[in-house]
Amino acid sequence: TAIVITEQPVSVSVPVGYSFTLRCRAQGRTSLQYQWFCQYQSDCRLIPGATNQDLPIIADQTQLYTCRVNDLHRNAVFSDWVKVEVHQCVARGLPPQLWQGEPVIVLNPSEQRVEVGQPLQLQCAAMGVPAPSYQWYRNGNLLEQQKRKKLLITHTKVSDSGTYLCCASNRHGEHWSNAVDVHIGEQSQPTSLCCKSPGKIALLVGNNRYQHHPNLMAPVRDVFELSRLLKHLGFQVVSLLD
């Protein structure tokens, strides 16, 4: 109770070489002293000279950071541990100029074909300041338990088939990954549809972002619902968002 941290540092996800600042603020009964620490793998060490409330960083490698705050009576508290995730390989042109920390997808999930009962894993990654949170969807429906970069289903069922995509979001906005098809125990279905109905191809485009109009939500769900319907009718479907 002698020291209270009033502003915790926040995790970030940034490209290599990006400059930013971790912040920690605290209140106490006497003057306070700050000391930052970092941890890489199992090695935790003090950062020499890092004795200010703000810690400037030039992103080099993924590490964990915490700040110790102590007063003149030897009371001490530590801030939350935060992760600075550094993306070493980022596609040319990312992040965009004048980037304000909004989510930018740097790894999209890929199409999967999995036998029934086998595990399914999809991956998505995004840069952002603060680090984005993640939410996965299947056929436009929110998957309540899938809130990490990696979607994992340990024992798949046929009902897990569908079109998946991930939304990365932080306080600056949100960004959607590419939509990908997952086939569970239906290895021959795409070929058979192609052979039965050559030329039946549907292109669906759902826009929910407009420069001079509030963002829409319905197009995302509409694209998935129409995609599922058209596939049942024998169409090959290409679905695009924004």
Short mmCIF file of C-alpha atoms in Angstrom, two decimals:
data_model
loop_
_atom_site.label_atom_id
_atom_site.label_comp_id
_atom_site.label_asym_id
_atom_site.label_seq_id
_atom_site.Cartn_x
_atom_site.Cartn_y
_atom_site.Cartn_z
CA THR A 1 0.00 0.00 0.00
CA ALA A 2 3.01 2.32 0.35
CA ILE A 3 3.51 2.40 -3.44
CA VAL A 4 0.73 2.24 -6.02
CA ILE A 5 1.40 1.86 -9.74
CA THR A 6 -0.98 4.20 -11.52
CA GLU A 7 0.07 3.45 -15.12
CA GLN A 8 1.27 0.02 -16.16
CA PRO A 9 3.49 -0.50 -19.23
CA VAL A 10 1.71 -2.16 -22.17
CA SER A 11 2.81 -4.92 -24.54
CA VAL A 12 3.57 -4.01 -28.15
CA SER A 13 4.11 -5.87 -31.42
CA VAL A 14 6.43 -3.96 -33.75
CA PRO A 15 8.83 -4.37 -36.70
CA VAL A 16 12.55 -4.68 -36.07
CA GLY A 17 14.21 -1.27 -35.74
CA TYR A 18 11.02 0.48 -34.59
CA SER A 19 11.49 3.11 -31.85
CA PHE A 20 8.98 3.47 -29.03
CA THR A 21 8.77 4.04 -25.26
CA LEU A 22 7.55 1.88 -22.39
CA ARG A 23 5.94 3.92 -19.61
CA CYS A 24 5.45 3.28 -15.90
CA ARG A 25 3.93 5.68 -13.38
CA ALA A 26 3.54 5.26 -9.62
CA GLN A 27 2.58 7.15 -6.48
CA GLY A 28 4.09 6.82 -2.99
CA ARG A 29 4.51 8.55 0.37
CA THR A 30 8.11 9.52 -0.41
CA SER A 31 10.08 10.18 -3.56
CA LEU A 32 10.26 7.13 -5.83
CA GLN A 33 13.03 5.45 -7.78
CA TYR A 34 12.57 3.37 -10.94
CA GLN A 35 14.60 0.51 -12.40
CA TRP A 36 13.77 -1.45 -15.56
CA PHE A 37 14.55 -5.13 -16.12
CA CYS A 38 14.33 -7.31 -19.23
CA GLN A 39 14.08 -11.06 -19.73
CA TYR A 40 15.11 -13.02 -22.81
CA GLN A 41 14.34 -16.75 -22.61
CA SER A 42 15.28 -17.62 -19.00
CA ASP A 43 17.80 -14.79 -18.48
CA CYS A 44 16.48 -11.87 -16.41
CA ARG A 45 18.76 -8.88 -16.04
CA LEU A 46 18.82 -5.28 -14.93
CA ILE A 47 19.05 -2.69 -17.72
CA PRO A 48 21.98 -0.38 -16.88
CA GLY A 49 20.98 3.27 -16.68
CA ALA A 50 17.26 2.53 -17.12
CA THR A 51 16.18 4.47 -14.03
CA ASN A 52 13.50 6.76 -15.45
CA GLN A 53 9.74 6.39 -15.65
CA ASP A 54 10.06 6.05 -19.43
CA LEU A 55 12.18 3.40 -21.14
CA PRO A 56 13.11 4.24 -24.78
CA ILE A 57 13.54 1.11 -26.90
CA ILE A 58 14.71 0.42 -30.43
CA ALA A 59 13.15 -2.94 -31.25
CA ASP A 60 15.82 -5.60 -31.70
CA GLN A 61 14.48 -8.91 -30.44
CA THR A 62 11.41 -10.20 -28.64
CA GLN A 63 11.78 -9.74 -24.87
CA LEU A 64 9.83 -9.28 -21.65
CA TYR A 65 10.12 -6.12 -19.55
CA THR A 66 9.15 -5.02 -16.04
CA CYS A 67 9.81 -1.96 -13.90
CA ARG A 68 10.67 -1.99 -10.19
CA VAL A 69 9.56 1.02 -8.15
CA ASN A 70 10.95 1.61 -4.66
CA ASP A 71 10.78 4.40 -2.08
CA LEU A 72 13.15 5.71 0.60
CA HIS A 73 11.83 3.17 3.13
CA ARG A 74 12.89 0.18 0.99
CA ASN A 75 9.35 -0.60 -0.05
CA ALA A 76 9.27 -1.92 -3.59
CA VAL A 77 6.71 -3.09 -6.15
CA PHE A 78 7.05 -4.44 -9.68
CA SER A 79 4.94 -3.49 -12.65
CA ASP A 80 3.27 -6.08 -14.84
CA TRP A 81 5.56 -8.02 -17.14
CA VAL A 82 4.95 -6.89 -20.72
CA LYS A 83 6.03 -8.44 -24.00
CA VAL A 84 7.79 -6.53 -26.74
CA GLU A 85 7.25 -8.76 -29.76
CA VAL A 86 9.62 -7.94 -32.61
CA HIS A 87 8.90 -9.07 -36.18
CA GLN A 88 12.22 -9.66 -37.92
CA CYS A 89 10.73 -10.30 -41.37
CA VAL A 90 8.04 -7.87 -42.41
CA ALA A 91 6.74 -7.52 -45.96
CA ARG A 92 7.97 -4.46 -47.86
CA GLY A 93 5.79 -1.45 -47.27
CA LEU A 94 4.79 -2.45 -43.71
CA PRO A 95 4.10 -0.71 -41.51
CA PRO A 96 2.52 2.03 -43.61
CA GLN A 97 3.85 5.56 -43.44
CA LEU A 98 2.60 7.63 -40.52
CA TRP A 99 1.73 4.41 -38.69
CA GLN A 100 -0.05 5.27 -35.44
CA GLY A 101 -0.01 1.75 -33.96
CA GLU A 102 -3.20 0.42 -35.56
CA PRO A 103 -3.15 -3.36 -36.22
CA VAL A 104 -1.35 -4.51 -39.38
CA ILE A 105 -1.58 -8.19 -40.33
CA VAL A 106 1.88 -9.67 -40.99
CA LEU A 107 0.95 -13.39 -41.03
CA ASN A 108 -2.24 -14.72 -42.60
CA PRO A 109 -3.69 -18.20 -41.97
CA SER A 110 -3.39 -20.75 -44.78
CA GLU A 111 -5.90 -23.22 -46.20
CA GLN A 112 -5.93 -26.57 -44.40
CA ARG A 113 -7.11 -30.10 -45.24
CA VAL A 114 -7.33 -32.32 -42.18
CA GLU A 115 -8.60 -35.85 -41.54
CA VAL A 116 -11.37 -36.26 -38.96
CA GLY A 117 -9.90 -36.57 -35.47
CA GLN A 118 -6.61 -34.93 -36.36
CA PRO A 119 -5.54 -31.52 -34.94
CA LEU A 120 -6.20 -28.27 -36.78
CA GLN A 121 -3.94 -25.25 -36.29
CA LEU A 122 -4.31 -21.86 -37.94
CA GLN A 123 -2.01 -18.90 -37.31
CA CYS A 124 -2.39 -15.16 -37.55
CA ALA A 125 -0.05 -12.39 -36.40
CA ALA A 126 -0.35 -8.62 -36.39
CA MET A 127 1.73 -5.65 -35.41
CA GLY A 128 0.22 -3.01 -33.17
CA VAL A 129 0.86 -0.53 -30.36
CA PRO A 130 -0.49 -1.70 -27.97
CA ALA A 131 -0.20 -5.35 -29.00
CA PRO A 132 -3.45 -6.44 -30.70
CA SER A 133 -5.93 -8.87 -29.23
CA TYR A 134 -7.26 -11.63 -31.49
CA GLN A 135 -10.66 -13.14 -32.26
CA TRP A 136 -11.32 -16.01 -34.70
CA TYR A 137 -14.47 -16.56 -36.75
CA ARG A 138 -15.83 -19.53 -38.71
CA ASN A 139 -18.41 -18.89 -41.43
CA GLY A 140 -18.92 -15.42 -39.98
CA ASN A 141 -19.68 -16.74 -36.49
CA LEU A 142 -17.54 -15.76 -33.51
CA LEU A 143 -15.59 -18.65 -31.93
CA GLU A 144 -15.85 -17.79 -28.26
CA GLN A 145 -12.83 -19.80 -27.08
CA GLN A 146 -10.44 -18.85 -29.90
CA LYS A 147 -8.85 -15.58 -28.78
CA ARG A 148 -5.15 -16.17 -29.48
CA LYS A 149 -2.84 -15.81 -32.46
CA LYS A 150 -2.98 -19.57 -32.93
CA LEU A 151 -6.30 -21.31 -33.37
CA LEU A 152 -6.05 -24.91 -32.18
CA ILE A 153 -8.65 -27.66 -32.37
CA THR A 154 -7.08 -30.87 -31.01
CA HIS A 155 -9.64 -33.35 -32.37
CA THR A 156 -11.46 -32.10 -35.46
CA LYS A 157 -14.97 -33.00 -36.56
CA VAL A 158 -16.62 -32.62 -39.96
CA SER A 159 -18.57 -29.70 -38.48
CA ASP A 160 -15.27 -27.82 -38.03
CA SER A 161 -15.09 -27.40 -41.81
CA GLY A 162 -15.72 -23.90 -43.06
CA THR A 163 -14.21 -20.53 -43.84
CA TYR A 164 -12.04 -19.06 -41.11
CA LEU A 165 -10.63 -15.60 -40.54
CA CYS A 166 -9.14 -13.67 -37.64
CA CYS A 167 -9.69 -10.11 -36.41
CA ALA A 168 -6.77 -8.30 -34.75
CA SER A 169 -7.78 -5.21 -32.79
CA ASN A 170 -6.49 -2.59 -30.36
CA ARG A 171 -7.63 0.87 -29.28
CA HIS A 172 -6.67 2.31 -32.68
CA GLY A 173 -8.88 0.01 -34.73
CA GLU A 174 -9.07 -3.47 -36.20
CA HIS A 175 -7.68 -5.42 -39.15
CA TRP A 176 -9.00 -8.68 -40.63
CA SER A 177 -6.86 -11.52 -41.93
CA ASN A 178 -7.49 -13.25 -45.22
CA ALA A 179 -10.37 -15.73 -45.18
CA VAL A 180 -9.27 -19.34 -45.71
CA ASP A 181 -11.16 -22.58 -46.26
CA VAL A 182 -10.68 -25.55 -43.95
CA HIS A 183 -11.76 -29.00 -45.13
CA ILE A 184 -12.21 -31.75 -42.53
CA GLY A 185 -12.47 -35.28 -43.92
CA GLU A 186 -13.61 -34.05 -47.33
CA GLN A 187 -10.44 -34.45 -49.35
CA SER A 188 -12.16 -35.11 -52.65
CA GLN A 189 -14.92 -32.51 -52.44
CA PRO A 190 -13.20 -29.62 -54.25
CA THR A 191 -12.23 -31.83 -57.21
CA SER A 192 -15.68 -33.39 -57.52
CA LEU A 193 -17.39 -30.00 -57.51
CA CYS A 194 -15.03 -28.78 -60.19
CA CYS A 195 -15.69 -31.77 -62.40
CA LYS A 196 -19.47 -31.67 -61.94
CA SER A 197 -19.88 -27.98 -62.64
CA PRO A 198 -17.04 -26.48 -64.63
CA GLY A 199 -17.40 -22.75 -65.05
CA LYS A 200 -19.73 -22.25 -62.08
CA ILE A 201 -17.61 -19.74 -60.20
CA ALA A 202 -18.95 -17.10 -57.81
CA LEU A 203 -17.00 -14.03 -56.72
CA LEU A 204 -18.24 -12.47 -53.48
CA VAL A 205 -16.90 -9.11 -52.29
CA GLY A 206 -17.95 -7.71 -48.94
CA ASN A 207 -16.91 -4.16 -48.05
CA ASN A 208 -17.43 -3.00 -44.49
CA ARG A 209 -14.94 -0.12 -44.50
CA TYR A 210 -15.64 3.18 -46.23
CA GLN A 211 -13.68 6.42 -46.23
CA HIS A 212 -16.70 8.67 -45.82
CA HIS A 213 -19.23 6.33 -44.22
CA PRO A 214 -19.38 4.49 -40.86
CA ASN A 215 -17.99 0.94 -40.95
CA LEU A 216 -20.54 -1.79 -41.62
CA MET A 217 -20.65 -5.22 -39.98
CA ALA A 218 -23.29 -7.10 -41.98
CA PRO A 219 -21.18 -7.61 -45.16
CA VAL A 220 -18.80 -9.96 -43.31
CA ARG A 221 -21.60 -12.29 -42.23
CA ASP A 222 -23.39 -11.95 -45.59
CA VAL A 223 -20.30 -13.05 -47.51
CA PHE A 224 -19.91 -16.19 -45.40
CA GLU A 225 -23.61 -17.11 -45.54
CA LEU A 226 -23.77 -16.62 -49.32
CA SER A 227 -20.51 -18.51 -49.73
CA ARG A 228 -21.88 -21.54 -47.88
CA LEU A 229 -25.13 -21.46 -49.87
CA LEU A 230 -23.39 -21.19 -53.24
CA LYS A 231 -21.01 -24.03 -52.40
CA HIS A 232 -24.01 -26.27 -51.72
CA LEU A 233 -25.30 -25.29 -55.16
CA GLY A 234 -22.08 -26.51 -56.78
CA PHE A 235 -20.25 -23.23 -57.24
CA GLN A 236 -16.58 -22.65 -56.66
CA VAL A 237 -16.55 -19.55 -54.46
CA VAL A 238 -13.93 -16.84 -54.11
CA SER A 239 -14.65 -14.63 -51.07
CA LEU A 240 -12.96 -11.25 -50.50
CA LEU A 241 -13.34 -8.75 -47.69
CA ASP A 242 -12.53 -5.04 -48.00
#
